Coordinates of C-alpha atoms and ligand atoms in Angstrom, one line a residue:
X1 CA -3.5 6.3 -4.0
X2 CA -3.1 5.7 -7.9
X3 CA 0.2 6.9 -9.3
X4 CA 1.4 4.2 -11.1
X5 CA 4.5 3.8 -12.9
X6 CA 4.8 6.4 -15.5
X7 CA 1.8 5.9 -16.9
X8 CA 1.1 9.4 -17.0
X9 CA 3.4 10.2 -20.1
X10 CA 2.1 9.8 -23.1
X11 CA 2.1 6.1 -23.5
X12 CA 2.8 6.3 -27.5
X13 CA 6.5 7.7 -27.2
X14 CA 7.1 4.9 -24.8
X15 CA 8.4 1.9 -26.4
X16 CA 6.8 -1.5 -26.1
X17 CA 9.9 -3.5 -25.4
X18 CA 12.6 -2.6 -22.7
X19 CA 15.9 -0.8 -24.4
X20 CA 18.2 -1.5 -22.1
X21 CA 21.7 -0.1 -22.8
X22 CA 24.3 -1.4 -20.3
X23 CA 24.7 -3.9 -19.0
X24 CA 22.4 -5.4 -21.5
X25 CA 20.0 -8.2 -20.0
X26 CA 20.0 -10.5 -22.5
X27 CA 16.9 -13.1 -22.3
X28 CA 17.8 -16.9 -22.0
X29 CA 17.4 -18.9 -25.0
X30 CA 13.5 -19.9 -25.4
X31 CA 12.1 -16.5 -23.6
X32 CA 10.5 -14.0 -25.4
X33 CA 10.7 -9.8 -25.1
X34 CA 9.0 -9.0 -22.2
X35 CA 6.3 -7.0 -22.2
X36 CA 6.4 -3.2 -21.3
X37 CA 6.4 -2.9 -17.3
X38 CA 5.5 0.7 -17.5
X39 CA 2.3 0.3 -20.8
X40 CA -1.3 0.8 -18.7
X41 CA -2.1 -2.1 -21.1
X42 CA 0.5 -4.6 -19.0
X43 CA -1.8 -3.7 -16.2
X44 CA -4.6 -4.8 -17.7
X45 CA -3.5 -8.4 -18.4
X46 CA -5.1 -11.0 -16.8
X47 CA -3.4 -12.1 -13.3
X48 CA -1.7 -15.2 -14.8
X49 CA 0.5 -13.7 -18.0
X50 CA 1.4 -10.9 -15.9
X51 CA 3.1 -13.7 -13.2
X52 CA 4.6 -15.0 -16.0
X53 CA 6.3 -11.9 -17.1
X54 CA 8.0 -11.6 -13.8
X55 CA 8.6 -14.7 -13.7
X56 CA 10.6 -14.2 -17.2
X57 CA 11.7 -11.0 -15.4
X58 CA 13.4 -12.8 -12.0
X59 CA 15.6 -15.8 -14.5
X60 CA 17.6 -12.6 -16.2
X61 CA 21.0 -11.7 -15.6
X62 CA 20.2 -8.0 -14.4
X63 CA 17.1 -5.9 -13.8
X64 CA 15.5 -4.8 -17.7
X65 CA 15.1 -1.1 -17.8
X66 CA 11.9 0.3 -18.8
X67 CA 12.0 3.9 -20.8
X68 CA 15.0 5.3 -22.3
X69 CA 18.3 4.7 -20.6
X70 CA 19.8 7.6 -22.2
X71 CA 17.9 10.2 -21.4
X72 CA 16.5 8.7 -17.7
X73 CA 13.5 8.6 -18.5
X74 CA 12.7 5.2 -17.3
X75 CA 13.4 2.5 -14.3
X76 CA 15.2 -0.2 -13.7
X77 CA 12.7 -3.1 -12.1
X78 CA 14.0 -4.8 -9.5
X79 CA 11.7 -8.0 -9.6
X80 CA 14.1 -10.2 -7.5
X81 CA 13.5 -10.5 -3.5
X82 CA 17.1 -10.2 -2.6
X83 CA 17.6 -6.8 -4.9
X84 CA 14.2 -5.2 -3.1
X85 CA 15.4 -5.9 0.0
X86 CA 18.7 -4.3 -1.2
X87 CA 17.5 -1.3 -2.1
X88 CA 14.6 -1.1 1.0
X89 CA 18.1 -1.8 3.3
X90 CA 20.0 0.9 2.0
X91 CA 18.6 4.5 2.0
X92 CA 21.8 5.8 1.7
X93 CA 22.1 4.9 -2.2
X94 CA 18.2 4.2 -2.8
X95 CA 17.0 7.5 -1.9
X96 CA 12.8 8.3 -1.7
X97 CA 13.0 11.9 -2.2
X98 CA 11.8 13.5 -3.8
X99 CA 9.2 11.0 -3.9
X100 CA 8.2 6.7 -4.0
X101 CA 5.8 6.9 -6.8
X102 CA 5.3 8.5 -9.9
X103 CA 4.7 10.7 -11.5
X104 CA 6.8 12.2 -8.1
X105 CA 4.3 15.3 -6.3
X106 CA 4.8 18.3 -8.2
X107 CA 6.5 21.0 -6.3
X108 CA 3.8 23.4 -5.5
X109 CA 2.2 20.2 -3.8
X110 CA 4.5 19.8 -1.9
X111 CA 4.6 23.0 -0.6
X112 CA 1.0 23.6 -0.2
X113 CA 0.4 20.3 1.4
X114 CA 3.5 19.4 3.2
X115 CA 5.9 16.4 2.1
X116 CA 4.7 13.2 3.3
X117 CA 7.0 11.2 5.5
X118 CA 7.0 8.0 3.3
X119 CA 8.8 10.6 0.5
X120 CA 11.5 11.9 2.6
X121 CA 14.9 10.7 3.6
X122 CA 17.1 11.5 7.0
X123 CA 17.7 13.3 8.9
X124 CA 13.6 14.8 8.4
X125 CA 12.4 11.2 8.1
X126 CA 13.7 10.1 11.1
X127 CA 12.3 13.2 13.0
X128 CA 9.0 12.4 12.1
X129 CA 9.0 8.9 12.1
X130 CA 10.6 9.2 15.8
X131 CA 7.6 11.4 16.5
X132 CA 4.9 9.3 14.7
X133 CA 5.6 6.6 16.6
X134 CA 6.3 7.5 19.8
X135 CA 2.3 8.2 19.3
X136 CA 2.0 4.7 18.4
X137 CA 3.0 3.5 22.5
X138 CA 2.2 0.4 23.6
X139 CA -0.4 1.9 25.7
X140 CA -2.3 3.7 22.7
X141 CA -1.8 0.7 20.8
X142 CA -3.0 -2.0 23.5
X143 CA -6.2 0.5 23.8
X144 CA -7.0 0.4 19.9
X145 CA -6.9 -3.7 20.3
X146 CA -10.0 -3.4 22.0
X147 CA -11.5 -0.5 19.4
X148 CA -10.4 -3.1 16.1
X149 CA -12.5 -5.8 17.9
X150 CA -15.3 -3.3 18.8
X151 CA -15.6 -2.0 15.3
X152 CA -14.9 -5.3 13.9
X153 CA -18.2 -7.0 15.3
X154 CA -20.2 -3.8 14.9
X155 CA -19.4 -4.4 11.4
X156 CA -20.5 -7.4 11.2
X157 CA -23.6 -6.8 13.3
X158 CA -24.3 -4.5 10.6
X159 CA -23.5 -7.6 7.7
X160 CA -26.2 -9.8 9.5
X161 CA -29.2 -6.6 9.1
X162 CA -27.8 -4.8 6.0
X163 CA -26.5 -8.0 4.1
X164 CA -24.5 -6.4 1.8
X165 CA -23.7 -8.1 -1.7
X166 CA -20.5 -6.1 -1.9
X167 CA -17.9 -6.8 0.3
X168 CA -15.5 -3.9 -0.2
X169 CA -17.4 -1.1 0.4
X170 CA -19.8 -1.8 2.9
X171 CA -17.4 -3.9 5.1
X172 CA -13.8 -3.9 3.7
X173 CA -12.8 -0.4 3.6
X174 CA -15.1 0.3 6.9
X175 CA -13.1 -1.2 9.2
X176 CA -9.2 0.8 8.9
X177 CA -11.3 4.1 8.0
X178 CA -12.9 3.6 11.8
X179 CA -10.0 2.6 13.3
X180 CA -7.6 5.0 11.6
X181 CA -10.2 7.7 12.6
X182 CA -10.3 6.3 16.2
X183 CA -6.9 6.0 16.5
X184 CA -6.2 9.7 15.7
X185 CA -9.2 11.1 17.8
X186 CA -11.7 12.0 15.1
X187 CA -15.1 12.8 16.3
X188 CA -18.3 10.9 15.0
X189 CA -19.2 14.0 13.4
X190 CA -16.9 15.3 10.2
X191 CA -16.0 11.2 9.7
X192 CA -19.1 11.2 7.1
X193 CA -17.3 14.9 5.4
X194 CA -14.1 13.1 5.1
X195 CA -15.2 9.5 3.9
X196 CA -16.3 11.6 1.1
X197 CA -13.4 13.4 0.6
X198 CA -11.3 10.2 0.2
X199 CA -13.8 8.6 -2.0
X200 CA -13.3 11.7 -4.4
X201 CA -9.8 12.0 -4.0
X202 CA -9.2 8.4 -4.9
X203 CA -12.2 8.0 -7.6
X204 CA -11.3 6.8 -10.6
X205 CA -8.0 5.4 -9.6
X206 CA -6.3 2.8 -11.8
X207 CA -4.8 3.0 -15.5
X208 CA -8.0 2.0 -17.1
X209 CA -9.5 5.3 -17.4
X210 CA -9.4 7.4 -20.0
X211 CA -6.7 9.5 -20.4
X212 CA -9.0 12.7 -20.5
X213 CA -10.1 12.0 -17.2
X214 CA -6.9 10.6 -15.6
X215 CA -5.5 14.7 -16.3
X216 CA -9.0 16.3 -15.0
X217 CA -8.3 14.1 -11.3
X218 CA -5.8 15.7 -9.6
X219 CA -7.2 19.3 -9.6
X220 CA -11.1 17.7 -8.0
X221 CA -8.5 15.5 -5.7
X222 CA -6.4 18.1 -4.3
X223 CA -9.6 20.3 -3.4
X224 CA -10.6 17.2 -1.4
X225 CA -7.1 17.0 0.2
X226 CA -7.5 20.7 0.6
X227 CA -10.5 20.5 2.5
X228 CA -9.9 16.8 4.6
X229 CA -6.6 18.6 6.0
X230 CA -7.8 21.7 6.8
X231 CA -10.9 19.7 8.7
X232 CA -7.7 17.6 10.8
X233 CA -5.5 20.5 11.1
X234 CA -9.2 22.5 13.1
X235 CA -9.0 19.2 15.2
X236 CA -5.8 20.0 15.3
X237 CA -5.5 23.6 17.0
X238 CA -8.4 22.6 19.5
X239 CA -6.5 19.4 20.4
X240 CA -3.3 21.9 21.2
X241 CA -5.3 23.9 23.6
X242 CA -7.2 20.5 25.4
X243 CA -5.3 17.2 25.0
X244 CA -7.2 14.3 24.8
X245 CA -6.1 10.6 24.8
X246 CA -5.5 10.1 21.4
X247 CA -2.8 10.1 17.9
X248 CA -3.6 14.0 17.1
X249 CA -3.3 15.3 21.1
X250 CA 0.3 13.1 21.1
X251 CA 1.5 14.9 17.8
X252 CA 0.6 18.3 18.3
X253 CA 2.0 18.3 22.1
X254 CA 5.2 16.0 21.2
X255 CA 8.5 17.5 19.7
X256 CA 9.9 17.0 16.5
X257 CA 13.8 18.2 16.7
X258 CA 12.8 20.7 19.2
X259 CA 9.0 21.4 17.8
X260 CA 5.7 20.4 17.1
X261 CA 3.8 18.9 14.3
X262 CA 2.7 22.2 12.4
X263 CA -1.2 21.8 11.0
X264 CA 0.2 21.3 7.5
X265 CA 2.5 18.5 8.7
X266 CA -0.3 17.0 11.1
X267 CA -3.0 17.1 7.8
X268 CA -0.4 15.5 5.1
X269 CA 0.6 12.7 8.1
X270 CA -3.6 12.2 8.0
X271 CA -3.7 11.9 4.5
X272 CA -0.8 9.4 4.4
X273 CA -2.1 7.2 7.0
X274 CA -5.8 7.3 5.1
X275 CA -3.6 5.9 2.2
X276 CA -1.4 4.0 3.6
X277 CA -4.1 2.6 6.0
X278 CA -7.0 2.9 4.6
X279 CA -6.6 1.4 1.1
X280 CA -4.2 -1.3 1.2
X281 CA -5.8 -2.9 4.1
X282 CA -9.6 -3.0 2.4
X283 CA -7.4 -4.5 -0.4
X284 CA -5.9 -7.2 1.8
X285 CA -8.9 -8.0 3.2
X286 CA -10.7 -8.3 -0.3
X287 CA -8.2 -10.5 -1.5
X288 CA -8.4 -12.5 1.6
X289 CA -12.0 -13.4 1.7
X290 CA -11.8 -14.3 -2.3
X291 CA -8.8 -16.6 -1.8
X292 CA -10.4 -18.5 1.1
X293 CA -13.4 -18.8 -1.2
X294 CA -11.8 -20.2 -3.9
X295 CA -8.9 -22.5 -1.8
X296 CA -11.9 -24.0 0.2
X297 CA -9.1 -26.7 1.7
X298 CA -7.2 -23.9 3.0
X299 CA -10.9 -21.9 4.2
X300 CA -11.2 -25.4 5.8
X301 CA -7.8 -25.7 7.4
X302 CA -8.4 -22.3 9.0
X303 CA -11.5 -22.6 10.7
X304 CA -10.6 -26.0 12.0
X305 CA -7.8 -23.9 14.1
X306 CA -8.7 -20.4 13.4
X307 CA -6.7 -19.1 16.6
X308 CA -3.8 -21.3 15.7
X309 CA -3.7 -20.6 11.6
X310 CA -4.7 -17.1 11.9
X311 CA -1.8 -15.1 12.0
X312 CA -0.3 -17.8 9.1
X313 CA -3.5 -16.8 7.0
X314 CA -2.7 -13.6 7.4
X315 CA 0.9 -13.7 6.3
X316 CA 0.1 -15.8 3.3
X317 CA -2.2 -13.1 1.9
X318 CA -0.2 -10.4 2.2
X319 CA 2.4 -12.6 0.4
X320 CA -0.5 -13.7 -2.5
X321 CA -2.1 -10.7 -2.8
X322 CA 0.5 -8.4 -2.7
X323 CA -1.9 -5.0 -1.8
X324 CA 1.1 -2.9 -3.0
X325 CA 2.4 -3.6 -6.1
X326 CA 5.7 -1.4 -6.3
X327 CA 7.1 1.5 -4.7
X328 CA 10.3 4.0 -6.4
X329 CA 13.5 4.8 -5.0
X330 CA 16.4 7.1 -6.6
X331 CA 19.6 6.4 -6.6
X332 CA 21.8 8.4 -5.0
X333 CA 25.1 7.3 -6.2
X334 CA 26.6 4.8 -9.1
X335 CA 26.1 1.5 -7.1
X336 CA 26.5 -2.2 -8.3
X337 CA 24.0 -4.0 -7.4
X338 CA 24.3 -7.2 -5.3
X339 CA 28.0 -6.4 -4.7
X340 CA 31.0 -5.5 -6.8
X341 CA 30.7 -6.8 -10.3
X342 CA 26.5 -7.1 -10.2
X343 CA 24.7 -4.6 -12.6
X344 CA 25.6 -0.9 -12.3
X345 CA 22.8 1.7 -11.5
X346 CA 23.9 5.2 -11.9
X347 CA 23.3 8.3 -9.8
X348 CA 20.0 9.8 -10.8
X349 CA 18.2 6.1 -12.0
X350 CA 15.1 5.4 -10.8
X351 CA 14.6 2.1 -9.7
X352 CA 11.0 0.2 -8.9
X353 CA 10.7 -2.1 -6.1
X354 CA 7.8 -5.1 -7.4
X355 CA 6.8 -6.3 -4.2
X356 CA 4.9 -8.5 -5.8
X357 CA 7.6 -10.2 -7.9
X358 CA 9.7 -10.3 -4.8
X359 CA 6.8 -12.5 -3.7
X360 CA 6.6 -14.9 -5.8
X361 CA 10.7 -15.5 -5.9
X362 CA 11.3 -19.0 -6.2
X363 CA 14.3 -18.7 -4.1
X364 CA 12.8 -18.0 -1.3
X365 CA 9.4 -19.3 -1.5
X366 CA 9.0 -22.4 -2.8
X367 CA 6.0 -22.9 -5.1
X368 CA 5.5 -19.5 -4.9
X369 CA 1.7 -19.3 -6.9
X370 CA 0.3 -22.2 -4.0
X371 CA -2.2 -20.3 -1.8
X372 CA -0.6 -22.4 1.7
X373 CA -1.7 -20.7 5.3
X374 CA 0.6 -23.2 6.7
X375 CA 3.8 -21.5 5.0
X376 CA 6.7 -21.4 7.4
X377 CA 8.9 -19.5 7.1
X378 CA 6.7 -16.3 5.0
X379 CA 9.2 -13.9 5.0
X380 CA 7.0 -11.7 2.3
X381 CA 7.8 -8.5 1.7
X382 CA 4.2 -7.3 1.3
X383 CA 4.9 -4.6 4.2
X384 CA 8.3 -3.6 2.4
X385 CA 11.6 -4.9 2.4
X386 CA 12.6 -3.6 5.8
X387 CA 15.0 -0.6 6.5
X388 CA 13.5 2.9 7.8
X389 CA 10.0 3.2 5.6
X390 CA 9.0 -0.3 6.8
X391 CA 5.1 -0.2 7.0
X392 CA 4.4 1.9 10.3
X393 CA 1.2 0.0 10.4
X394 CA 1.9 -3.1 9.5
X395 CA 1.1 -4.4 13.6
X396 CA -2.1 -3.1 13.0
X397 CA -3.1 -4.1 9.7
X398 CA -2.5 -7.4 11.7
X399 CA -4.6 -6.6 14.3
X400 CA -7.4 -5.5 11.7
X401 CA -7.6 -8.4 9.4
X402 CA -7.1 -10.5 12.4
X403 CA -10.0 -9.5 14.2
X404 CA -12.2 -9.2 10.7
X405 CA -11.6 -12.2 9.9
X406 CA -12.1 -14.2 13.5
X407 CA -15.9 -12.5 13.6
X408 CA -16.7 -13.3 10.3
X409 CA -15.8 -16.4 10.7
X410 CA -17.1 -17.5 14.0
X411 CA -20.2 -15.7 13.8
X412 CA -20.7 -16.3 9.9
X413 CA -19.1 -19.5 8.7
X414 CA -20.1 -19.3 5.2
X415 CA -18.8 -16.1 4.9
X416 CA -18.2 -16.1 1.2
X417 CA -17.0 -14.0 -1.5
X418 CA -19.3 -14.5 -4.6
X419 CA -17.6 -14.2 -8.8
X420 CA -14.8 -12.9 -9.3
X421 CA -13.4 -9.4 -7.9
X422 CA -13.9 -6.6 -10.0
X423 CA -10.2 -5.2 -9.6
X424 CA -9.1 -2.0 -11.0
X425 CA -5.4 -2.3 -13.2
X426 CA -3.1 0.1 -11.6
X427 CA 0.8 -0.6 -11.6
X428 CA 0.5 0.8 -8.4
X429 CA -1.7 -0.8 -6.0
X430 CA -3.7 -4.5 -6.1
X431 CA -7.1 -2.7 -5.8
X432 CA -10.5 -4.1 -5.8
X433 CA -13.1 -2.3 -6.3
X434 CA -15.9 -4.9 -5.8
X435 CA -16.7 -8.1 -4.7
X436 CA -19.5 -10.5 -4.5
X437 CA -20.3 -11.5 -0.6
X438 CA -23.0 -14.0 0.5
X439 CA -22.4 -15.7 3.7
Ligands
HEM1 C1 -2.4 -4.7 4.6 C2 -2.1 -3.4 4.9 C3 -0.9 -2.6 4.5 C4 0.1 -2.9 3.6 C5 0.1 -4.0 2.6 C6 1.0 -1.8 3.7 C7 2.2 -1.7 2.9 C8 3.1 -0.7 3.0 C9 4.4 -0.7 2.2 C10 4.8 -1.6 1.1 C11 5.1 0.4 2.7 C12 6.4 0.9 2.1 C13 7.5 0.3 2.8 C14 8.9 0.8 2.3 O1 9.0 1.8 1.5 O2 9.9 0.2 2.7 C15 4.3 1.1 3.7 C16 4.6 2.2 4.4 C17 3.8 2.9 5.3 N1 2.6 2.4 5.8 FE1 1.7 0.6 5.3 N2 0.7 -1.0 4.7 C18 -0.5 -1.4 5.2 C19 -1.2 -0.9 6.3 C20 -0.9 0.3 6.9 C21 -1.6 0.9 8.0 C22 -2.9 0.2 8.6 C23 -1.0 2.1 8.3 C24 -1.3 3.1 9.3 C25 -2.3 3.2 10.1 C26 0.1 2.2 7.4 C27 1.0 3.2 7.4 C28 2.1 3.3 6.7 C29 3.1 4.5 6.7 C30 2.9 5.7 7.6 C31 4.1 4.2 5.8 C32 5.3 5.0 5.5 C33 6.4 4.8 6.5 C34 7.7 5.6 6.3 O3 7.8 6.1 5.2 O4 8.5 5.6 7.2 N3 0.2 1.1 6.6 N4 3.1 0.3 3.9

């Protein structure tokens, strides 16, 4: 899911440095113009100046606004923890219709494909969040425990015959694709047709590509949405007739306000959780095995007490990795932010919630760039900042990269990664696209 932050406009009449108009952040004596939050080129600046930008970012007065002011074209960023959980907390003012990222879906998308939960506000939201996860019981969930550990040590059965060099592919991305497939009831059979769907509708992600390309994508990526919903939304219509045990049978038989999940609606939920699911949690895991690699105290701290430091491990990459980097909201009505007298956003603003920067707030975490398993508290906001779109599956991206990482461990102790990751700039998500593995 690559639609980062405006970098779809035509990056030359954007300018290079903020121009904010009021209230005007004014940079503390000794700091320099920050660089352009919403330039592909920020993106592509190695991991360490772009730290230090938020960094610079987090000491100002107010949030800098990136784009014109004047004519909204822009967004503020809100790069402090307490302002993204502000504006996570308060749908009311921090609306996500018509849509989190941007470029927003166009229209006709919308309407062909549905509107995806995580763009909509109450009272729809809550109707289909009520729904979704009604699906996601206790019972169906307690039964997908056991399929994450199943398809956890197949994987790595697979790792110790196949021994992959790449970690991402082959073993990363694997494991939510099987479980979000056996979670919904997906049979063996059209999981090959719809890996390959994904693959095309998420190639070439990222701001590095070339701008030719990055406007001949969405046309090849919607035919592959086209075609993966109209594959779930068969499953579907025959799940309607025989319910089975599984996410599809409980949404097509449940009620929404009074009805069921049409096949549209059923197909755009797919899509989201093969997003939502799919992506971010390869990317956590990526990031998880290559900072363990290169923290080999904390690697060593783990698998002295890998039931014990497990769940802390976990926690502390999703806070150091960061898998998604920001999500939009629009705001509703003039609000001040923080409380009366803080910055005023007006009604129509976009704002960006950096995840990341929220992070790595020194306020809350202290020496926020240390990779420590043992942090307590980790309140990171790496699942959101609370409030009604919190991370549906944030339980079992636990459960996931939980049971990936106790296999690979105890079966495989020198489970490595190997270089660096190759990663892919996007202001959207913290992707990688590769990664050495030896073990
Ligand atoms: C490490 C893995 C994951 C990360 C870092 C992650 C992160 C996030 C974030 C930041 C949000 C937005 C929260 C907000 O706007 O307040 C979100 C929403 C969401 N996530 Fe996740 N997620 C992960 C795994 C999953 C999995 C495994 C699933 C499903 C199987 C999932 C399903 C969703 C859905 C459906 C939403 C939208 C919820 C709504 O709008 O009400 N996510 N996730």
């Amino acid at each position: 899911m690559d639609i980062p932050t405006d970098v779809s406009a035509p990056t030359t009449s954007r300018p290079t440095i903020p121009v904010p108009t009021t209230p005007v952040p004014t940079a503390p004596a000794g700091t320099t113009a920050v660089p352009d939050l919403a330039a592909p080129r920020f993106w592509q600046l190695p991991a360490a100046a772009r730290a230090a930008a938020f960094a610079d970012l987090r000491r100002r007065p107010a949030p800098v606004y990136f784009g014109d002011r004047a004519t909204g074209r822009g967004f503020h960023a809100l790069v402090r923890y307490a302002d993204v959980v502000e504006a996570s907390r308060t749908p009311a003012v921090f609306r996500s219709a018509p849509g989190v990222t941007t470029p927003e879906p166009a229209r006709w998308v919308r309407l062909l494909f549905g509107d995806s939960m995580v763009n909509l506000d109450d009272p729809r939201h809550a109707q289909l969040r009520r729904v979704v996860s009604r699906a996601f019981t206790p019972r169906l969930l307690g039964r997908v425990e056991e399929d994450v550990r199943r398809i956890a040590a197949a994987l790595v059965d697979e790792v110790e015959r196949g021994r992959p060099g790449d970690f991402v592919g082959p073993v990363a991305a694997q494991l939510p694709f099987q479980v979000i497939c056996t979670l919904m009831g997906i049979p063996e059979e059209p999981r090959r047709r719809i890996l390959d769907l994904v693959d095309r509708n998420s190639a070439d992600v990222g701001v590095a590509r070339p701008l030719r390309r990055r406007f001949r994508i969405p046309g090849r990526g919607l035919a592959a949405l086209a075609r993966m919903q109209g594959i779930v939304a068969a499953i579907g219509r025959e799940r309607r007739r025989r319910p089975a045990e599984d996410l599809i049978s409980a949404l097509v038989t449940a009620d929404v306000a009074g009805r069921r999940l049409t096949g549209r609606e059923l197909g755009a939920f797919f899509s989201l959780l093969l997003v939502a699911g799919v992506e971010t949690t390869r990317n956590a895991l990526a990031h998880g095995l290559h900072l363990l690699t290169v923290h080999p105290e904390q690697r060593a701290l783990l698998l002295a007490d890998l039931d014990g430091r497990l769940d802390g491990a976990v926690d502390e990459i999703l806070r150091h990795a960061t898998p998604i980097v920001q999500f939009r909201r629009t705001v509703a009505v003039d609000h001040e932010l923080g409380g009366p007298g803080g910055p005023l956003l007006r009604a129509g603003e976009k704002v960006a919630l950096y995840y990341g920067s929220a992070n790595r707030d020194e306020s809350v975490f202290p020496d926020p760039e240390a990779f420590d398993i043992t942090r307590d508290p980790n309140p990171h906001l790496g699942y959101g900042g609370g409030g009604p779109h919190y991370c549906l599956g944030a339980h079992l991206a636990r459960q996931e990269m939980t049971a990936l990482f106790r296999e690979l461990f105890t079966r495989l102790p020198e489970a490595r990664s190997v270089g660096e990751p190759v990663l892919v700039p996007s202001s959207f998500d913290h992707r990688v696209r590769s990664l050495g593995f030896a073990f």
